[in-house]
PDB file of C-alpha atoms in Angstrom:
ATOM      1  CA  MET A 296     339.133 137.234  -3.605  1.00 42.00           C
ATOM      2  CA  GLU A 297     340.612 139.302  -0.759  1.00 46.00           C
ATOM      3  CA  ARG A 298     340.535 143.065  -1.010  1.00 51.00           C
ATOM      4  CA  HIS A 299     343.957 144.685  -0.921  1.00 52.00           C
ATOM      5  CA  ASN A 300     345.448 147.379   1.324  1.00 57.00           C
ATOM      6  CA  ARG A 301     343.205 146.603   4.299  1.00 64.00           C
ATOM      7  CA  THR A 302     344.310 145.120   7.607  1.00 78.00           C
ATOM      8  CA  VAL A 303     342.528 141.966   8.750  1.00 82.00           C
ATOM      9  CA  ILE A 304     341.076 142.504  12.235  1.00 85.00           C
ATOM     10  CA  ALA A 305     340.009 140.233  15.112  1.00 86.00           C
ATOM     11  CA  GLU A 306     337.564 142.535  16.895  1.00 92.00           C
ATOM     12  CA  PHE A 307     334.972 145.205  16.204  1.00 93.00           C
ATOM     13  CA  ILE A 308     334.155 148.525  17.864  1.00 92.00           C
ATOM     14  CA  PHE A 309     330.529 149.593  18.308  1.00 90.00           C
ATOM     15  CA  LEU A 310     330.038 153.262  17.503  1.00 86.00           C
ATOM     16  CA  ARG A 311     328.282 155.318  20.155  1.00 82.00           C
ATOM     17  CA  PHE A 312     324.741 156.598  19.785  1.00 80.00           C
ATOM     18  CA  THR A 313     326.028 160.103  20.520  1.00 76.00           C
ATOM     19  CA  SER A 314     329.274 161.854  21.429  1.00 74.00           C
ATOM     20  CA  GLN A 315     327.620 163.895  24.209  1.00 82.00           C
ATOM     21  CA  GLN A 316     328.469 162.390  27.590  1.00 80.00           C
ATOM     22  CA  GLN A 317     325.355 163.679  29.362  1.00 85.00           C
ATOM     23  CA  LEU A 318     323.113 162.216  26.680  1.00 88.00           C
ATOM     24  CA  GLN A 319     324.973 158.914  26.993  1.00 88.00           C
ATOM     25  CA  VAL A 320     324.051 158.794  30.679  1.00 90.00           C
ATOM     26  CA  VAL A 321     320.410 159.598  29.893  1.00 92.00           C
ATOM     27  CA  LEU A 322     320.287 156.853  27.257  1.00 91.00           C
ATOM     28  CA  PHE A 323     321.909 154.378  29.645  1.00 93.00           C
ATOM     29  CA  ILE A 324     319.275 155.035  32.317  1.00 94.00           C
ATOM     30  CA  LEU A 325     316.470 154.905  29.743  1.00 93.00           C
ATOM     31  CA  PHE A 326     317.515 151.596  28.171  1.00 93.00           C
ATOM     32  CA  LEU A 327     318.390 150.058  31.538  1.00 95.00           C
ATOM     33  CA  THR A 328     314.898 150.906  32.784  1.00 95.00           C
ATOM     34  CA  ILE A 329     313.314 149.433  29.636  1.00 94.00           C
ATOM     35  CA  TYR A 330     315.469 146.296  29.860  1.00 95.00           C
ATOM     36  CA  LEU A 331     314.732 145.630  33.540  1.00 95.00           C
ATOM     37  CA  SER A 332     311.029 146.349  33.046  1.00 93.00           C
ATOM     38  CA  SER A 333     310.956 143.955  30.096  1.00 93.00           C
ATOM     39  CA  LEU A 334     312.691 141.233  32.111  1.00 94.00           C
ATOM     40  CA  MET A 335     310.390 141.646  35.112  1.00 92.00           C
ATOM     41  CA  GLY A 336     307.251 141.756  32.948  1.00 90.00           C
ATOM     42  CA  ASN A 337     308.136 138.630  30.985  1.00 93.00           C
ATOM     43  CA  VAL A 338     309.346 136.702  34.048  1.00 93.00           C
ATOM     44  CA  LEU A 339     306.104 137.626  35.786  1.00 89.00           C
ATOM     45  CA  ILE A 340     304.088 136.268  32.857  1.00 89.00           C
ATOM     46  CA  VAL A 341     305.993 132.975  32.906  1.00 92.00           C
ATOM     47  CA  VAL A 342     305.502 132.576  36.666  1.00 89.00           C
ATOM     48  CA  ILE A 343     301.772 133.280  36.763  1.00 88.00           C
ATOM     49  CA  VAL A 344     301.064 131.059  33.742  1.00 88.00           C
ATOM     50  CA  LEU A 345     302.923 128.195  35.432  1.00 89.00           C
ATOM     51  CA  VAL A 346     301.335 128.574  38.877  1.00 87.00           C
ATOM     52  CA  ASP A 347     297.725 129.469  38.002  1.00 83.00           C
ATOM     53  CA  SER A 348     295.624 126.575  36.730  1.00 81.00           C
ATOM     54  CA  ARG A 349     293.113 128.920  35.050  1.00 82.00           C
ATOM     55  CA  LEU A 350     295.822 130.011  32.628  1.00 85.00           C
ATOM     56  CA  GLN A 351     296.672 126.473  31.508  1.00 87.00           C
ATOM     57  CA  THR A 352     295.229 127.078  28.037  1.00 91.00           C
ATOM     58  CA  PRO A 353     296.839 126.949  24.573  1.00 93.00           C
ATOM     59  CA  MET A 354     296.845 130.751  24.223  1.00 90.00           C
ATOM     60  CA  TYR A 355     298.673 131.316  27.518  1.00 91.00           C
ATOM     61  CA  PHE A 356     300.975 128.370  26.877  1.00 95.00           C
ATOM     62  CA  PHE A 357     302.246 130.086  23.723  1.00 95.00           C
ATOM     63  CA  ILE A 358     302.380 133.469  25.466  1.00 92.00           C
ATOM     64  CA  CYS A 359     304.559 131.829  28.127  1.00 93.00           C
ATOM     65  CA  ASN A 360     306.896 130.524  25.413  1.00 96.00           C
ATOM     66  CA  LEU A 361     306.927 133.971  23.835  1.00 94.00           C
ATOM     67  CA  SER A 362     307.928 135.560  27.150  1.00 94.00           C
ATOM     68  CA  VAL A 363     310.818 133.093  27.533  1.00 96.00           C
ATOM     69  CA  VAL A 364     311.998 134.042  24.037  1.00 96.00           C
ATOM     70  CA  GLU A 365     311.728 137.757  24.846  1.00 94.00           C
ATOM     71  CA  ILE A 366     313.871 137.359  27.981  1.00 95.00           C
ATOM     72  CA  TRP A 367     316.736 135.832  25.996  1.00 95.00           C
ATOM     73  CA  TYR A 368     316.098 137.981  22.908  1.00 94.00           C
ATOM     74  CA  THR A 369     316.791 141.217  24.782  1.00 94.00           C
ATOM     75  CA  THR A 370     319.624 139.694  26.811  1.00 95.00           C
ATOM     76  CA  VAL A 371     321.542 138.832  23.639  1.00 95.00           C
ATOM     77  CA  THR A 372     321.981 142.509  22.702  1.00 93.00           C
ATOM     78  CA  VAL A 373     320.912 144.982  25.400  1.00 93.00           C
ATOM     79  CA  PRO A 374     323.598 144.304  28.087  1.00 93.00           C
ATOM     80  CA  LYS A 375     326.313 144.926  25.491  1.00 92.00           C
ATOM     81  CA  MET A 376     324.531 148.089  24.374  1.00 91.00           C
ATOM     82  CA  LEU A 377     324.318 149.291  27.998  1.00 92.00           C
ATOM     83  CA  ALA A 378     328.039 148.656  28.456  1.00 90.00           C
ATOM     84  CA  SER A 379     328.787 150.808  25.406  1.00 88.00           C
ATOM     85  CA  PHE A 380     327.318 153.823  27.224  1.00 89.00           C
ATOM     86  CA  LEU A 381     329.787 153.418  30.096  1.00 87.00           C
ATOM     87  CA  VAL A 382     333.083 152.796  28.308  1.00 85.00           C
ATOM     88  CA  GLU A 383     335.132 154.789  25.847  1.00 82.00           C
ATOM     89  CA  LYS A 384     335.330 151.916  23.357  1.00 86.00           C
ATOM     90  CA  SER A 385     332.815 149.069  23.323  1.00 88.00           C
ATOM     91  CA  MET A 386     334.581 146.158  21.649  1.00 92.00           C
ATOM     92  CA  ILE A 387     333.577 142.642  20.671  1.00 93.00           C
ATOM     93  CA  SER A 388     335.666 139.857  19.137  1.00 94.00           C
ATOM     94  CA  VAL A 389     334.776 138.568  15.678  1.00 93.00           C
ATOM     95  CA  SER A 390     333.869 135.142  17.067  1.00 94.00           C
ATOM     96  CA  SER A 391     331.641 136.656  19.781  1.00 95.00           C
ATOM     97  CA  CYS A 392     330.013 138.870  17.162  1.00 94.00           C
ATOM     98  CA  ILE A 393     329.098 135.864  15.029  1.00 95.00           C
ATOM     99  CA  VAL A 394     327.724 134.057  18.101  1.00 96.00           C
ATOM    100  CA  GLN A 395     325.606 137.119  18.902  1.00 95.00           C
ATOM    101  CA  TYR A 396     324.430 137.233  15.279  1.00 95.00           C
ATOM    102  CA  TYR A 397     323.363 133.579  15.435  1.00 96.00           C
ATOM    103  CA  PHE A 398     321.416 133.771  18.691  1.00 96.00           C
ATOM    104  CA  PHE A 399     319.785 137.099  17.845  1.00 94.00           C
ATOM    105  CA  PHE A 400     318.375 135.868  14.562  1.00 94.00           C
ATOM    106  CA  ALA A 401     317.528 132.414  15.956  1.00 96.00           C
ATOM    107  CA  LEU A 402     315.455 133.976  18.734  1.00 96.00           C
ATOM    108  CA  ALA A 403     313.888 136.439  16.280  1.00 93.00           C
ATOM    109  CA  ALA A 404     312.844 133.502  14.090  1.00 95.00           C
ATOM    110  CA  ILE A 405     311.422 131.601  17.088  1.00 97.00           C
ATOM    111  CA  GLU A 406     309.317 134.625  18.003  1.00 94.00           C
ATOM    112  CA  LEU A 407     308.135 134.880  14.401  1.00 94.00           C
ATOM    113  CA  PHE A 408     307.067 131.222  14.366  1.00 96.00           C
ATOM    114  CA  LEU A 409     305.363 131.472  17.765  1.00 96.00           C
ATOM    115  CA  LEU A 410     303.359 134.512  16.634  1.00 94.00           C
ATOM    116  CA  THR A 411     302.321 132.567  13.523  1.00 96.00           C
ATOM    117  CA  VAL A 412     301.201 129.573  15.597  1.00 96.00           C
ATOM    118  CA  MET A 413     299.293 131.941  17.886  1.00 94.00           C
ATOM    119  CA  ALA A 414     297.431 133.280  14.839  1.00 94.00           C
ATOM    120  CA  TYR A 415     296.493 129.697  13.964  1.00 95.00           C
ATOM    121  CA  ASP A 416     295.350 129.159  17.565  1.00 94.00           C
ATOM    122  CA  ARG A 417     293.062 132.217  17.351  1.00 92.00           C
ATOM    123  CA  TYR A 418     291.749 130.986  13.982  1.00 94.00           C
ATOM    124  CA  LEU A 419     290.765 127.624  15.470  1.00 94.00           C
ATOM    125  CA  ALA A 420     289.239 129.198  18.592  1.00 92.00           C
ATOM    126  CA  ILE A 421     287.042 131.565  16.552  1.00 92.00           C
ATOM    127  CA  CYS A 422     286.365 129.674  13.317  1.00 92.00           C
ATOM    128  CA  ASN A 423     286.259 126.106  14.627  1.00 92.00           C
ATOM    129  CA  PRO A 424     285.303 126.371  18.313  1.00 91.00           C
ATOM    130  CA  LEU A 425     283.642 122.930  18.591  1.00 91.00           C
ATOM    131  CA  ARG A 426     286.857 121.116  17.641  1.00 93.00           C
ATOM    132  CA  TYR A 427     289.253 123.612  19.212  1.00 94.00           C
ATOM    133  CA  SER A 428     289.966 121.706  22.426  1.00 91.00           C
ATOM    134  CA  THR A 429     290.442 118.481  20.483  1.00 93.00           C
ATOM    135  CA  ILE A 430     292.813 119.943  17.900  1.00 94.00           C
ATOM    136  CA  MET A 431     294.801 122.139  20.289  1.00 95.00           C
ATOM    137  CA  SER A 432     295.410 119.443  22.873  1.00 94.00           C
ATOM    138  CA  PRO A 433     298.291 119.857  25.357  1.00 94.00           C
ATOM    139  CA  ARG A 434     300.347 117.378  23.334  1.00 95.00           C
ATOM    140  CA  THR A 435     299.734 119.296  20.106  1.00 96.00           C
ATOM    141  CA  CYS A 436     300.669 122.597  21.753  1.00 96.00           C
ATOM    142  CA  GLN A 437     303.899 121.118  23.087  1.00 96.00           C
ATOM    143  CA  ASN A 438     304.778 119.708  19.665  1.00 97.00           C
ATOM    144  CA  LEU A 439     304.084 123.037  17.957  1.00 97.00           C
ATOM    145  CA  ALA A 440     306.262 124.875  20.485  1.00 97.00           C
ATOM    146  CA  VAL A 441     309.117 122.392  20.003  1.00 98.00           C
ATOM    147  CA  VAL A 442     308.886 122.800  16.223  1.00 97.00           C
ATOM    148  CA  CYS A 443     309.026 126.603  16.600  1.00 97.00           C
ATOM    149  CA  TRP A 444     312.163 126.411  18.743  1.00 98.00           C
ATOM    150  CA  LEU A 445     313.899 123.849  16.520  1.00 97.00           C
ATOM    151  CA  MET A 446     313.100 125.714  13.301  1.00 97.00           C
ATOM    152  CA  GLY A 447     314.217 128.985  14.872  1.00 96.00           C
ATOM    153  CA  PHE A 448     317.603 127.629  15.877  1.00 97.00           C
ATOM    154  CA  THR A 449     318.012 125.951  12.477  1.00 96.00           C
ATOM    155  CA  CYS A 450     317.286 128.961  10.227  1.00 95.00           C
ATOM    156  CA  PRO A 451     320.443 131.045  10.913  1.00 94.00           C
ATOM    157  CA  THR A 452     322.797 128.048  11.177  1.00 95.00           C
ATOM    158  CA  PHE A 453     324.013 127.944   7.556  1.00 95.00           C
ATOM    159  CA  PRO A 454     324.349 131.759   7.201  1.00 94.00           C
ATOM    160  CA  SER A 455     326.308 131.823  10.494  1.00 95.00           C
ATOM    161  CA  ILE A 456     328.682 129.114   9.241  1.00 95.00           C
ATOM    162  CA  MET A 457     329.229 131.078   6.035  1.00 94.00           C
ATOM    163  CA  LEU A 458     329.778 134.256   8.058  1.00 93.00           C
ATOM    164  CA  ALA A 459     332.418 132.541  10.198  1.00 93.00           C
ATOM    165  CA  LYS A 460     334.446 131.794   7.072  1.00 92.00           C
ATOM    166  CA  LEU A 461     334.722 135.481   6.075  1.00 92.00           C
ATOM    167  CA  SER A 462     337.698 137.713   6.821  1.00 90.00           C
ATOM    168  CA  PHE A 463     337.065 141.180   8.252  1.00 92.00           C
ATOM    169  CA  CYS A 464     339.182 144.250   7.661  1.00 88.00           C
ATOM    170  CA  THR A 465     339.600 147.844   8.786  1.00 81.00           C
ATOM    171  CA  PRO A 466     337.741 150.022   9.445  1.00 83.00           C
ATOM    172  CA  ASN A 467     336.426 147.773  12.220  1.00 88.00           C
ATOM    173  CA  ARG A 468     333.627 150.082  13.385  1.00 89.00           C
ATOM    174  CA  ILE A 469     330.036 148.864  13.543  1.00 90.00           C
ATOM    175  CA  ASN A 470     327.430 151.633  13.210  1.00 87.00           C
ATOM    176  CA  HIS A 471     324.926 149.698  15.294  1.00 87.00           C
ATOM    177  CA  PHE A 472     324.384 148.378  18.835  1.00 89.00           C
ATOM    178  CA  PHE A 473     324.643 144.698  17.848  1.00 91.00           C
ATOM    179  CA  CYS A 474     326.192 142.566  15.121  1.00 92.00           C
ATOM    180  CA  ASP A 475     323.628 143.026  12.389  1.00 89.00           C
ATOM    181  CA  ALA A 476     324.137 141.285   9.064  1.00 87.00           C
ATOM    182  CA  ASP A 477     324.505 144.296   6.762  1.00 85.00           C
ATOM    183  CA  GLN A 478     327.130 145.858   9.038  1.00 87.00           C
ATOM    184  CA  LEU A 479     329.243 142.695   8.949  1.00 90.00           C
ATOM    185  CA  PHE A 480     328.949 142.468   5.171  1.00 89.00           C
ATOM    186  CA  ARG A 481     330.334 146.010   4.825  1.00 87.00           C
ATOM    187  CA  LEU A 482     333.332 145.184   7.005  1.00 89.00           C
ATOM    188  CA  SER A 483     334.225 141.975   5.216  1.00 90.00           C
ATOM    189  CA  CYS A 484     337.256 141.900   2.943  1.00 88.00           C
ATOM    190  CA  SER A 485     336.042 138.635   1.415  1.00 87.00           C
ATOM    191  CA  GLU A 486     333.417 138.266  -1.267  1.00 88.00           C
ATOM    192  CA  THR A 487     329.958 138.367   0.333  1.00 88.00           C
ATOM    193  CA  TYR A 488     327.662 137.791  -2.628  1.00 89.00           C
ATOM    194  CA  ALA A 489     326.943 134.165  -1.681  1.00 91.00           C
ATOM    195  CA  ILE A 490     326.157 134.816   1.980  1.00 91.00           C
ATOM    196  CA  GLN A 491     324.119 137.916   1.120  1.00 89.00           C
ATOM    197  CA  GLY A 492     322.053 135.813  -1.276  1.00 89.00           C
ATOM    198  CA  VAL A 493     321.580 133.028   1.259  1.00 92.00           C
ATOM    199  CA  GLY A 494     320.763 135.454   4.080  1.00 88.00           C
ATOM    200  CA  TYR A 495     318.311 137.400   1.944  1.00 88.00           C
ATOM    201  CA  ALA A 496     316.624 134.217   0.736  1.00 90.00           C
ATOM    202  CA  VAL A 497     316.321 132.728   4.236  1.00 91.00           C
ATOM    203  CA  SER A 498     314.979 135.935   5.810  1.00 90.00           C
ATOM    204  CA  THR A 499     312.529 136.563   2.965  1.00 90.00           C
ATOM    205  CA  VAL A 500     311.157 133.009   2.940  1.00 92.00           C
ATOM    206  CA  VAL A 501     310.848 132.850   6.747  1.00 93.00           C
ATOM    207  CA  ILE A 502     309.313 136.294   7.234  1.00 92.00           C
ATOM    208  CA  MET A 503     306.980 136.302   4.245  1.00 92.00           C
ATOM    209  CA  SER A 504     305.797 132.719   4.887  1.00 94.00           C
ATOM    210  CA  ALA A 505     304.900 133.732   8.445  1.00 94.00           C
ATOM    211  CA  VAL A 506     303.179 136.892   7.178  1.00 93.00           C
ATOM    212  CA  LEU A 507     301.129 135.022   4.553  1.00 95.00           C
ATOM    213  CA  PHE A 508     300.102 132.284   6.998  1.00 95.00           C
ATOM    214  CA  THR A 509     299.112 134.856   9.612  1.00 94.00           C
ATOM    215  CA  MET A 510     297.201 136.959   7.063  1.00 94.00           C
ATOM    216  CA  THR A 511     295.340 133.859   5.870  1.00 95.00           C
ATOM    217  CA  SER A 512     294.356 133.050   9.460  1.00 94.00           C
ATOM    218  CA  TYR A 513     293.111 136.585  10.054  1.00 93.00           C
ATOM    219  CA  VAL A 514     291.172 136.755   6.802  1.00 94.00           C
ATOM    220  CA  GLN A 515     289.258 133.681   7.962  1.00 94.00           C
ATOM    221  CA  ILE A 516     288.803 135.229  11.412  1.00 93.00           C
ATOM    222  CA  ILE A 517     287.475 138.513   9.993  1.00 91.00           C
ATOM    223  CA  VAL A 518     285.056 136.683   7.681  1.00 93.00           C
ATOM    224  CA  THR A 519     283.750 134.664  10.639  1.00 92.00           C
ATOM    225  CA  ILE A 520     283.361 137.771  12.810  1.00 91.00           C
ATOM    226  CA  LEU A 521     281.471 139.672  10.079  1.00 90.00           C
ATOM    227  CA  ARG A 522     279.008 136.796   9.781  1.00 89.00           C
ATOM    228  CA  MET A 523     278.015 137.142  13.443  1.00 86.00           C
ATOM    229  CA  SER A 524     274.584 138.704  13.869  1.00 83.00           C
ATOM    230  CA  SER A 525     275.255 140.413  17.194  1.00 84.00           C
ATOM    231  CA  ALA A 526     277.469 143.504  17.410  1.00 85.00           C
ATOM    232  CA  ALA A 527     278.339 142.608  20.991  1.00 84.00           C
ATOM    233  CA  ALA A 528     279.468 139.142  19.894  1.00 83.00           C
ATOM    234  CA  ARG A 529     281.595 140.638  17.111  1.00 86.00           C
ATOM    235  CA  GLN A 530     283.280 143.038  19.515  1.00 85.00           C
ATOM    236  CA  LYS A 531     283.898 140.365  22.143  1.00 81.00           C
ATOM    237  CA  THR A 532     285.319 137.928  19.588  1.00 82.00           C
ATOM    238  CA  PHE A 533     287.587 140.507  17.978  1.00 83.00           C
ATOM    239  CA  SER A 534     288.911 141.558  21.393  1.00 79.00           C
ATOM    240  CA  THR A 535     290.310 138.048  21.910  1.00 77.00           C
ATOM    241  CA  CYS A 536     292.707 138.505  18.991  1.00 83.00           C
ATOM    242  CA  ALA A 537     293.236 142.286  18.989  1.00 80.00           C
ATOM    243  CA  ALA A 538     296.306 142.081  21.235  1.00 79.00           C
ATOM    244  CA  HIS A 539     297.961 139.473  19.029  1.00 83.00           C
ATOM    245  CA  LEU A 540     297.145 141.422  15.872  1.00 85.00           C
ATOM    246  CA  SER A 541     298.699 144.619  17.248  1.00 83.00           C
ATOM    247  CA  VAL A 542     301.945 142.864  18.230  1.00 85.00           C
ATOM    248  CA  VAL A 543     302.114 141.039  14.903  1.00 88.00           C
ATOM    249  CA  SER A 544     301.667 144.304  12.985  1.00 87.00           C
ATOM    250  CA  ILE A 545     304.509 145.995  14.865  1.00 85.00           C
ATOM    251  CA  TYR A 546     306.937 143.063  14.832  1.00 87.00           C
ATOM    252  CA  PHE A 547     306.318 141.855  11.287  1.00 89.00           C
ATOM    253  CA  GLY A 548     306.331 145.389   9.919  1.00 86.00           C
ATOM    254  CA  THR A 549     309.738 146.262  11.372  1.00 84.00           C
ATOM    255  CA  LEU A 550     311.255 142.933  10.302  1.00 86.00           C
ATOM    256  CA  ILE A 551     310.049 143.405   6.722  1.00 85.00           C
ATOM    257  CA  PHE A 552     311.502 146.936   6.674  1.00 81.00           C
ATOM    258  CA  MET A 553     314.868 145.674   7.912  1.00 80.00           C
ATOM    259  CA  TYR A 554     315.408 142.286   6.284  1.00 81.00           C
ATOM    260  CA  VAL A 555     313.152 141.713   3.269  1.00 79.00           C
ATOM    261  CA  ARG A 556     315.454 143.726   1.046  1.00 64.00           C
ATOM    262  CA  PRO A 557     319.073 143.644  -0.195  1.00 56.00           C
ATOM    263  CA  ALA A 558     321.275 144.404   2.800  1.00 52.00           C
ATOM    264  CA  VAL A 559     324.288 146.407   1.619  1.00 46.00           C
ATOM    265  CA  LYS A 560     322.552 149.153  -0.360  1.00 50.00           C
ATOM    266  CA  TYR A 561     320.918 150.713   2.711  1.00 50.00           C
ATOM    267  CA  GLU A 562     323.110 152.614   5.184  1.00 56.00           C
ATOM    268  CA  SER A 563     320.987 154.729   7.447  1.00 57.00           C
ATOM    269  CA  ASN A 564     320.659 155.653  11.100  1.00 69.00           C
ATOM    270  CA  ALA A 565     316.980 154.834  10.663  1.00 72.00           C
ATOM    271  CA  ASN A 566     318.018 151.178  10.732  1.00 77.00           C
ATOM    272  CA  VAL A 567     319.279 151.608  14.290  1.00 82.00           C
ATOM    273  CA  VAL A 568     316.036 153.279  15.366  1.00 82.00           C
ATOM    274  CA  VAL A 569     313.915 150.521  13.816  1.00 83.00           C
ATOM    275  CA  SER A 570     316.160 147.867  15.400  1.00 86.00           C
ATOM    276  CA  VAL A 571     315.643 149.448  18.825  1.00 87.00           C
ATOM    277  CA  PHE A 572     311.916 149.240  18.238  1.00 84.00           C
ATOM    278  CA  TYR A 573     311.702 145.510  17.463  1.00 84.00           C
ATOM    279  CA  SER A 574     314.560 144.277  19.671  1.00 87.00           C
ATOM    280  CA  VAL A 575     314.153 146.487  22.771  1.00 89.00           C
ATOM    281  CA  LEU A 576     310.680 148.065  22.859  1.00 87.00           C
ATOM    282  CA  THR A 577     308.584 145.182  21.503  1.00 86.00           C
ATOM    283  CA  PRO A 578     309.690 142.775  24.280  1.00 88.00           C
ATOM    284  CA  LEU A 579     308.513 145.408  26.784  1.00 88.00           C
ATOM    285  CA  LEU A 580     305.194 145.958  25.007  1.00 85.00           C
ATOM    286  CA  ASN A 581     304.343 142.263  24.720  1.00 82.00           C
ATOM    287  CA  PRO A 582     303.585 141.644  28.435  1.00 83.00           C
ATOM    288  CA  ILE A 583     301.507 144.824  28.544  1.00 82.00           C
ATOM    289  CA  ILE A 584     299.570 144.232  25.332  1.00 81.00           C
ATOM    290  CA  TYR A 585     299.067 140.496  25.726  1.00 72.00           C
ATOM    291  CA  THR A 586     298.406 139.936  29.378  1.00 67.00           C
ATOM    292  CA  LEU A 587     298.716 142.759  31.867  1.00 60.00           C
ATOM    293  CA  ARG A 588     295.566 144.335  30.399  1.00 61.00           C
ATOM    294  CA  ASN A 589     293.806 140.964  30.483  1.00 71.00           C
ATOM    295  CA  LYS A 590     291.163 140.322  33.133  1.00 72.00           C
ATOM    296  CA  ASP A 591     292.209 136.686  33.687  1.00 72.00           C
ATOM    297  CA  VAL A 592     295.832 137.686  34.201  1.00 74.00           C
ATOM    298  CA  LYS A 593     294.921 140.479  36.612  1.00 72.00           C
ATOM    299  CA  GLU A 594     292.942 138.002  38.698  1.00 76.00           C
ATOM    300  CA  ALA A 595     295.826 135.530  38.555  1.00 75.00           C
ATOM    301  CA  LEU A 596     298.233 138.244  39.713  1.00 72.00           C
ATOM    302  CA  LYS A 597     296.011 139.136  42.669  1.00 72.00           C
ATOM    303  CA  LYS A 598     295.666 135.470  43.574  1.00 73.00           C
ATOM    304  CA  THR A 599     299.439 134.926  43.392  1.00 67.00           C
ATOM    305  CA  PHE A 600     300.264 137.980  45.507  1.00 66.00           C
ATOM    306  CA  LEU A 601     297.607 137.111  48.113  1.00 64.00           C
ATOM    307  CA  ARG A 602     298.989 133.589  48.295  1.00 64.00           C
ATOM    308  CA  GLY A 603     302.463 135.016  48.860  1.00 58.00           C
ATOM    309  CA  LYS A 604     301.252 137.101  51.817  1.00 58.00           C
ATOM    310  CA  GLU A 605     299.688 134.146  53.596  1.00 57.00           C
TER     311      GLU A 605
END
């Protein structure tokens, strides 16, 4: 049933982070620097994994996939956010907003699945090392990556179709820097109970399944590490999965805070801050945490740069 006395609209306006012009400029420079650094870091990871034969391992194969996801993940939202700092009114059509919604959540789901597969990879490497190379063959890794991408693009398809059938009314202002689900629900002048239920169910099942699978993998890893007699061996083994565990904790934690809950009841600027963390900062942290502090990657970088100078 349509809600009365509201004008149906065809575009949305993103509200600014702040009304102070000088602060807008500072935020533009800050987020532009983060965005470009994230792009360069992730592109660099992809290049060195592809060109250096020593990094042709399952772990780096999945990290390469993760970097590709991060490049597109930030590009879906950040350029539009940067534009909002430079114009009086940052506008987006309803159709473009739904497209942004679809790709943002598809890429978020792909990253979630890749991180889960990477936890399984670490479990096999630590708990079943004798069969690791047999189980995680190149063909198996490719199949797992394809499944992650296909499942990621499938998850938000039905909610996006349902969203496209809604009508949206004034006020057409989005208190966010991208087309997040709860913001669109508030602006709809159609009933949203069905799509809220579907969206909540999909996000909860996807996120919590990934969390439980990852936790199960790490419980097995911790048990195996504690059984090791040497403290040096325990430390060395744990260091191989510490980077993944730190990224998983940050990414999963913010996603649970944002999406494993009813959407419309929570209206808070804290949502924007948390969204910046998992959609802008995490893609920058991933290259640093995963690889740029890694000895193998540092050697691969030196080798690549020396080859370029020859």
